[in-house]
Coordinates of C-alpha atoms in Angstrom, one line a residue:
M1 CA -139.8 -4.8 18.7
A2 CA -142.6 -2.9 16.9
Q3 CA -144.8 -4.7 14.4
E4 CA -144.7 -3.2 10.9
Y5 CA -147.2 -3.5 8.1
K6 CA -147.4 -3.3 4.3
I7 CA -150.3 -2.2 2.1
I8 CA -150.0 -3.9 -1.3
L9 CA -151.9 -3.1 -4.5
V10 CA -151.3 -3.7 -8.2
V11 CA -152.1 -0.9 -10.6
K12 CA -151.4 0.5 -14.0
E13 CA -148.4 2.9 -14.3
T14 CA -150.6 5.9 -14.7
S15 CA -152.4 5.1 -11.5
V16 CA -149.2 4.8 -9.3
Q17 CA -149.0 8.5 -8.4
P18 CA -152.7 9.1 -7.5
F19 CA -152.8 6.0 -5.2
A20 CA -149.4 6.7 -3.7
D21 CA -150.6 10.2 -2.8
A22 CA -153.8 8.6 -1.3
L23 CA -151.8 6.4 1.0
D24 CA -149.1 9.0 1.8
D25 CA -150.2 10.0 5.4
L26 CA -151.0 6.4 6.3
S27 CA -147.4 5.2 5.7
V28 CA -143.8 6.0 6.5
A29 CA -142.4 4.9 3.1
I30 CA -143.8 4.0 -0.3
A31 CA -142.2 2.0 -3.1
A32 CA -143.4 1.1 -6.6
F33 CA -141.9 -1.1 -9.3
E34 CA -142.8 -2.5 -12.6
I35 CA -143.9 -6.1 -12.5
V36 CA -143.5 -6.7 -16.2
P37 CA -142.1 -4.3 -18.8
G38 CA -145.0 -2.2 -20.1
G39 CA -147.5 -3.9 -17.7
D40 CA -148.8 -3.6 -14.2
W41 CA -146.9 -1.9 -11.3
R42 CA -146.8 -3.1 -7.7
L43 CA -147.3 -0.3 -5.1
E44 CA -146.2 -1.0 -1.5
A45 CA -146.9 1.4 1.4
Y46 CA -145.1 0.6 4.7
A47 CA -146.7 1.5 8.0
I48 CA -145.6 1.3 11.6
E49 CA -149.2 1.0 12.9
E50 CA -151.7 -1.4 11.6
P51 CA -153.8 0.4 8.9
E52 CA -157.6 -0.1 9.1
S53 CA -158.9 -1.7 6.0
A54 CA -161.9 0.6 5.9
T55 CA -159.6 3.7 6.0
V56 CA -157.4 2.3 3.2
A57 CA -160.4 1.4 1.1
E58 CA -161.9 4.9 1.6
R59 CA -158.6 6.7 0.6
L60 CA -158.3 4.5 -2.6
T61 CA -162.0 5.0 -3.5
L62 CA -161.7 8.8 -3.2
A63 CA -158.5 8.8 -5.4
A64 CA -160.2 6.5 -8.0
V65 CA -163.2 8.7 -8.2
A66 CA -161.2 11.9 -8.4
Y67 CA -159.0 10.7 -11.2
G68 CA -161.5 8.4 -13.0
L69 CA -159.5 5.3 -12.3
P70 CA -160.6 1.7 -11.7
Q71 CA -161.0 0.9 -8.0
P72 CA -158.0 -1.3 -7.0
T73 CA -158.1 -4.2 -4.7
F74 CA -155.5 -4.3 -1.9
E75 CA -154.1 -6.4 0.9
I76 CA -152.5 -5.6 4.2
E77 CA -149.6 -7.8 5.3
A78 CA -147.9 -7.9 8.7
L79 CA -144.1 -8.0 8.2
P80 CA -141.9 -10.4 10.1
Q81 CA -140.5 -8.9 13.2
T82 CA -136.8 -8.5 12.5
D83 CA -134.0 -6.5 13.9
W84 CA -133.3 -4.9 10.6
L85 CA -130.3 -2.9 11.8
A86 CA -128.4 -6.0 13.0
E87 CA -129.5 -7.9 9.9
N88 CA -128.5 -5.2 7.5
R89 CA -125.1 -4.8 9.1
R90 CA -124.4 -8.5 8.7
S91 CA -125.5 -8.5 5.1
F92 CA -124.3 -5.0 4.0
P93 CA -121.7 -5.7 1.3
A94 CA -119.0 -3.3 0.3
Q95 CA -119.9 -1.7 -3.0
T96 CA -118.3 0.6 -5.6
I97 CA -120.5 3.3 -7.1
G98 CA -118.5 5.6 -9.5
R99 CA -115.3 6.4 -7.6
F100 CA -117.0 5.8 -4.3
F101 CA -116.3 2.7 -2.3
I102 CA -119.0 2.3 0.4
H103 CA -118.3 -0.2 3.2
G104 CA -119.4 -0.9 6.8
S105 CA -117.2 -1.0 9.8
H106 CA -117.0 -4.8 9.5
F107 CA -115.0 -4.5 6.2
E108 CA -111.4 -5.5 6.5
G109 CA -108.8 -4.7 3.9
P110 CA -107.8 -1.7 1.8
P111 CA -110.2 0.0 -0.6
P112 CA -109.7 -0.4 -4.3
S113 CA -106.9 1.7 -5.8
G114 CA -108.1 5.2 -6.6
A115 CA -111.4 4.8 -4.9
I116 CA -112.9 7.3 -2.4
P117 CA -113.9 5.3 0.7
L118 CA -117.2 6.1 2.5
L119 CA -117.6 4.3 5.9
L120 CA -121.3 3.8 6.7
D121 CA -123.1 1.1 8.7
A122 CA -126.8 0.4 8.0
A123 CA -128.5 2.8 10.4
T124 CA -131.8 4.4 11.4
A125 CA -131.4 7.1 8.8
F126 CA -132.0 6.7 5.1
G127 CA -128.9 6.3 2.8
S128 CA -126.4 3.5 2.7
G129 CA -125.9 3.4 -1.1
E130 CA -128.1 0.4 -1.7
H131 CA -131.2 2.3 -2.8
E132 CA -131.5 3.3 -6.4
T133 CA -132.0 7.0 -5.6
T134 CA -128.9 7.1 -3.4
R135 CA -126.9 5.3 -6.1
G136 CA -128.2 7.7 -8.8
C137 CA -127.1 10.7 -6.7
L138 CA -123.7 9.3 -6.1
I139 CA -123.1 8.7 -9.8
A140 CA -124.2 12.2 -10.6
I141 CA -121.9 13.7 -7.8
D142 CA -119.0 11.7 -9.2
R143 CA -119.7 12.8 -12.9
I144 CA -119.8 16.4 -11.9
G145 CA -116.5 16.0 -10.2
K146 CA -114.9 14.9 -13.5
Q147 CA -115.9 18.3 -15.0
R148 CA -115.4 20.8 -12.1
R149 CA -115.2 21.1 -8.3
P150 CA -118.3 22.9 -7.0
K151 CA -117.3 25.6 -4.6
K152 CA -120.4 25.6 -2.3
P153 CA -122.5 22.3 -2.2
L154 CA -125.7 21.9 -0.2
D155 CA -127.5 18.7 0.8
V156 CA -131.2 19.2 1.6
G157 CA -132.7 16.2 3.4
C158 CA -129.4 14.5 4.1
G159 CA -130.6 11.4 5.9
S160 CA -127.5 9.4 6.9
G161 CA -125.3 12.1 5.3
I162 CA -123.9 9.9 2.6
L163 CA -124.3 12.4 -0.2
A164 CA -122.8 15.3 1.8
L165 CA -119.9 13.0 2.8
A166 CA -119.4 12.1 -0.8
M167 CA -119.4 15.7 -2.0
A168 CA -116.9 16.7 0.8
K169 CA -114.5 13.9 -0.2
R170 CA -114.9 14.2 -3.9
Y171 CA -114.6 17.9 -4.2
R172 CA -112.7 18.8 -1.0
R173 CA -115.1 21.6 -0.3
K174 CA -117.0 22.4 2.8
V175 CA -120.6 21.2 2.6
I176 CA -123.8 22.2 4.5
A177 CA -126.4 19.5 5.1
S178 CA -129.7 19.5 6.8
D179 CA -132.6 17.3 7.7
L180 CA -136.0 17.6 9.4
D181 CA -135.5 14.4 11.4
R182 CA -133.4 14.7 14.5
E183 CA -132.3 11.0 14.3
S184 CA -131.0 11.5 10.8
V185 CA -129.0 14.5 12.0
R186 CA -127.6 12.5 14.8
V187 CA -126.6 9.6 12.5
A188 CA -125.2 12.0 9.9
R189 CA -123.0 13.8 12.4
E190 CA -121.8 10.4 13.7
N191 CA -120.9 9.4 10.1
M192 CA -118.9 12.6 9.7
H193 CA -117.0 11.7 12.9
L194 CA -116.3 8.1 11.8
N195 CA -115.0 9.4 8.4
R196 CA -113.0 12.2 10.0
E197 CA -114.9 14.8 8.0
K198 CA -116.5 16.9 10.7
A199 CA -114.5 19.9 9.7
W200 CA -115.8 19.6 6.1
V201 CA -119.5 18.9 6.6
R202 CA -121.8 20.9 8.9
V203 CA -125.1 19.0 9.6
E204 CA -128.0 21.1 10.9
H205 CA -131.5 20.1 12.1
G206 CA -134.3 22.1 10.6
A207 CA -136.5 22.9 7.6
G208 CA -133.9 23.1 4.8
Y209 CA -133.9 26.5 3.1
R210 CA -135.5 28.1 6.2
L211 CA -132.5 27.5 8.3
P212 CA -130.6 30.8 8.9
I213 CA -127.2 29.2 8.1
I214 CA -128.4 28.1 4.7
G215 CA -129.8 31.5 3.9
R216 CA -126.6 33.3 5.0
N217 CA -124.4 31.1 2.8
K218 CA -126.4 31.2 -0.4
P219 CA -126.0 31.0 -3.4
Y220 CA -124.9 27.4 -3.9
D221 CA -123.5 26.1 -7.1
L222 CA -124.6 22.5 -6.4
I223 CA -127.8 21.6 -4.5
V224 CA -128.6 17.9 -3.9
A225 CA -132.1 16.9 -2.7
N226 CA -132.9 13.1 -2.4
I227 CA -136.3 13.4 -0.7
L228 CA -139.7 12.7 -2.3
A229 CA -141.6 14.1 -5.3
K230 CA -144.1 16.1 -3.4
P231 CA -141.6 18.1 -1.2
L232 CA -139.3 18.5 -4.3
C233 CA -142.1 20.3 -6.1
Q234 CA -143.0 22.3 -3.0
L235 CA -139.4 23.5 -2.5
A236 CA -138.7 24.3 -6.2
K237 CA -139.1 28.0 -5.7
D238 CA -136.9 28.1 -2.6
L239 CA -134.3 26.0 -4.4
K240 CA -134.1 28.5 -7.3
R241 CA -133.6 31.4 -4.8
H242 CA -130.6 29.6 -3.3
L243 CA -129.0 28.4 -6.5
S244 CA -126.2 30.4 -8.2
K245 CA -126.7 31.5 -11.8
D246 CA -124.4 28.7 -13.0
G247 CA -125.5 26.2 -10.5
T248 CA -126.4 22.5 -10.9
V249 CA -129.2 20.6 -9.1
I250 CA -129.4 16.8 -8.4
L251 CA -132.9 15.7 -7.5
S252 CA -134.0 12.2 -6.6
G253 CA -136.4 10.2 -4.4
L254 CA -139.0 10.2 -7.2
L255 CA -140.5 7.4 -9.2
Q256 CA -140.2 7.4 -13.0
A257 CA -144.0 8.1 -13.1
Q258 CA -143.4 11.3 -11.1
E259 CA -140.7 12.8 -13.4
A260 CA -143.0 15.0 -15.4
L261 CA -144.5 16.5 -12.2
V262 CA -141.1 17.3 -10.7
L263 CA -139.6 18.6 -14.0
S264 CA -142.6 20.8 -14.6
A265 CA -142.2 22.4 -11.1
H266 CA -138.5 23.2 -11.7
R267 CA -138.9 24.3 -15.3
R268 CA -141.3 27.0 -14.1
Q269 CA -138.3 28.2 -12.1
G270 CA -136.1 28.5 -15.2
L271 CA -134.3 25.2 -14.8
R272 CA -133.6 22.7 -17.6
L273 CA -132.9 19.0 -17.7
V274 CA -129.3 18.1 -18.2
N275 CA -129.2 14.4 -17.4
R276 CA -131.5 11.7 -16.3
Q277 CA -130.9 8.3 -14.7
R278 CA -133.6 5.6 -14.4
R279 CA -133.0 2.6 -12.2
K280 CA -135.6 0.0 -11.3
G281 CA -138.5 2.4 -11.4
W282 CA -136.7 5.3 -9.7
S283 CA -135.3 8.5 -11.3
T284 CA -132.4 10.9 -10.6
L285 CA -132.6 14.2 -12.4
V286 CA -129.7 16.6 -13.0
L287 CA -130.9 20.2 -13.8
A288 CA -129.2 23.5 -14.5
A289 CA -130.3 27.1 -15.2
R290 CA -131.5 27.8 -18.7
R291 CA -129.0 29.3 -21.1

């Protein structure tokens, strides 16, 4: 089993984004959370190869100099070697988010009355409903369903496929989903099979808006992207080109400290903020075309 590592530093809220960007290509995932309200933040960057202290120090120094920030201290911690998939499956509790009832294959018994069941086991692709960004997107998807049934939903960066699955079941519309990661596509397709939704969700491997099938089927009246702040900003122009005039957008995967950056990129494309959820340092944004 591969050894994994964690780079840890404590910084002010305004320093989270610069130092997260500095560690971006040294890590596979980055998390940040507030230690005390109005105080310091803890930034954690996870790596599958042991980071060299000198390289980490150099990246942080360059960011500190570029942004005029204090040089942070850091530590590199080796994580316990654990079979996280097996552990997560054992500890993955059934949960209700909006109308969605998310459970693993180990769950026995009927779902709550009126709930929409989503069968997902903890897997090698992101998205089981436990992370705050996934939770925020599911709540937004459910709220939209109380107002209307989007005719043509799109999930960009689908991970496990949980959001595409939720849209298909909530709206009873055909959904297109895509991911750059082949393993995520495999897991998402398997989840559609387990939930008997293969006819409703088409999962494709590739670079989102560049996929021919996504281009052929535009415009979409609901686009969901639960990825990271940087790609959200980079894809803002493509998103607008694929969105219908009355379309809605759900964006997540960003920290609260990154909201202004992501909103600015999408406001430049003529979108406005409709709703915002903040959960444990993470944000989910719902946008629409300006009226």
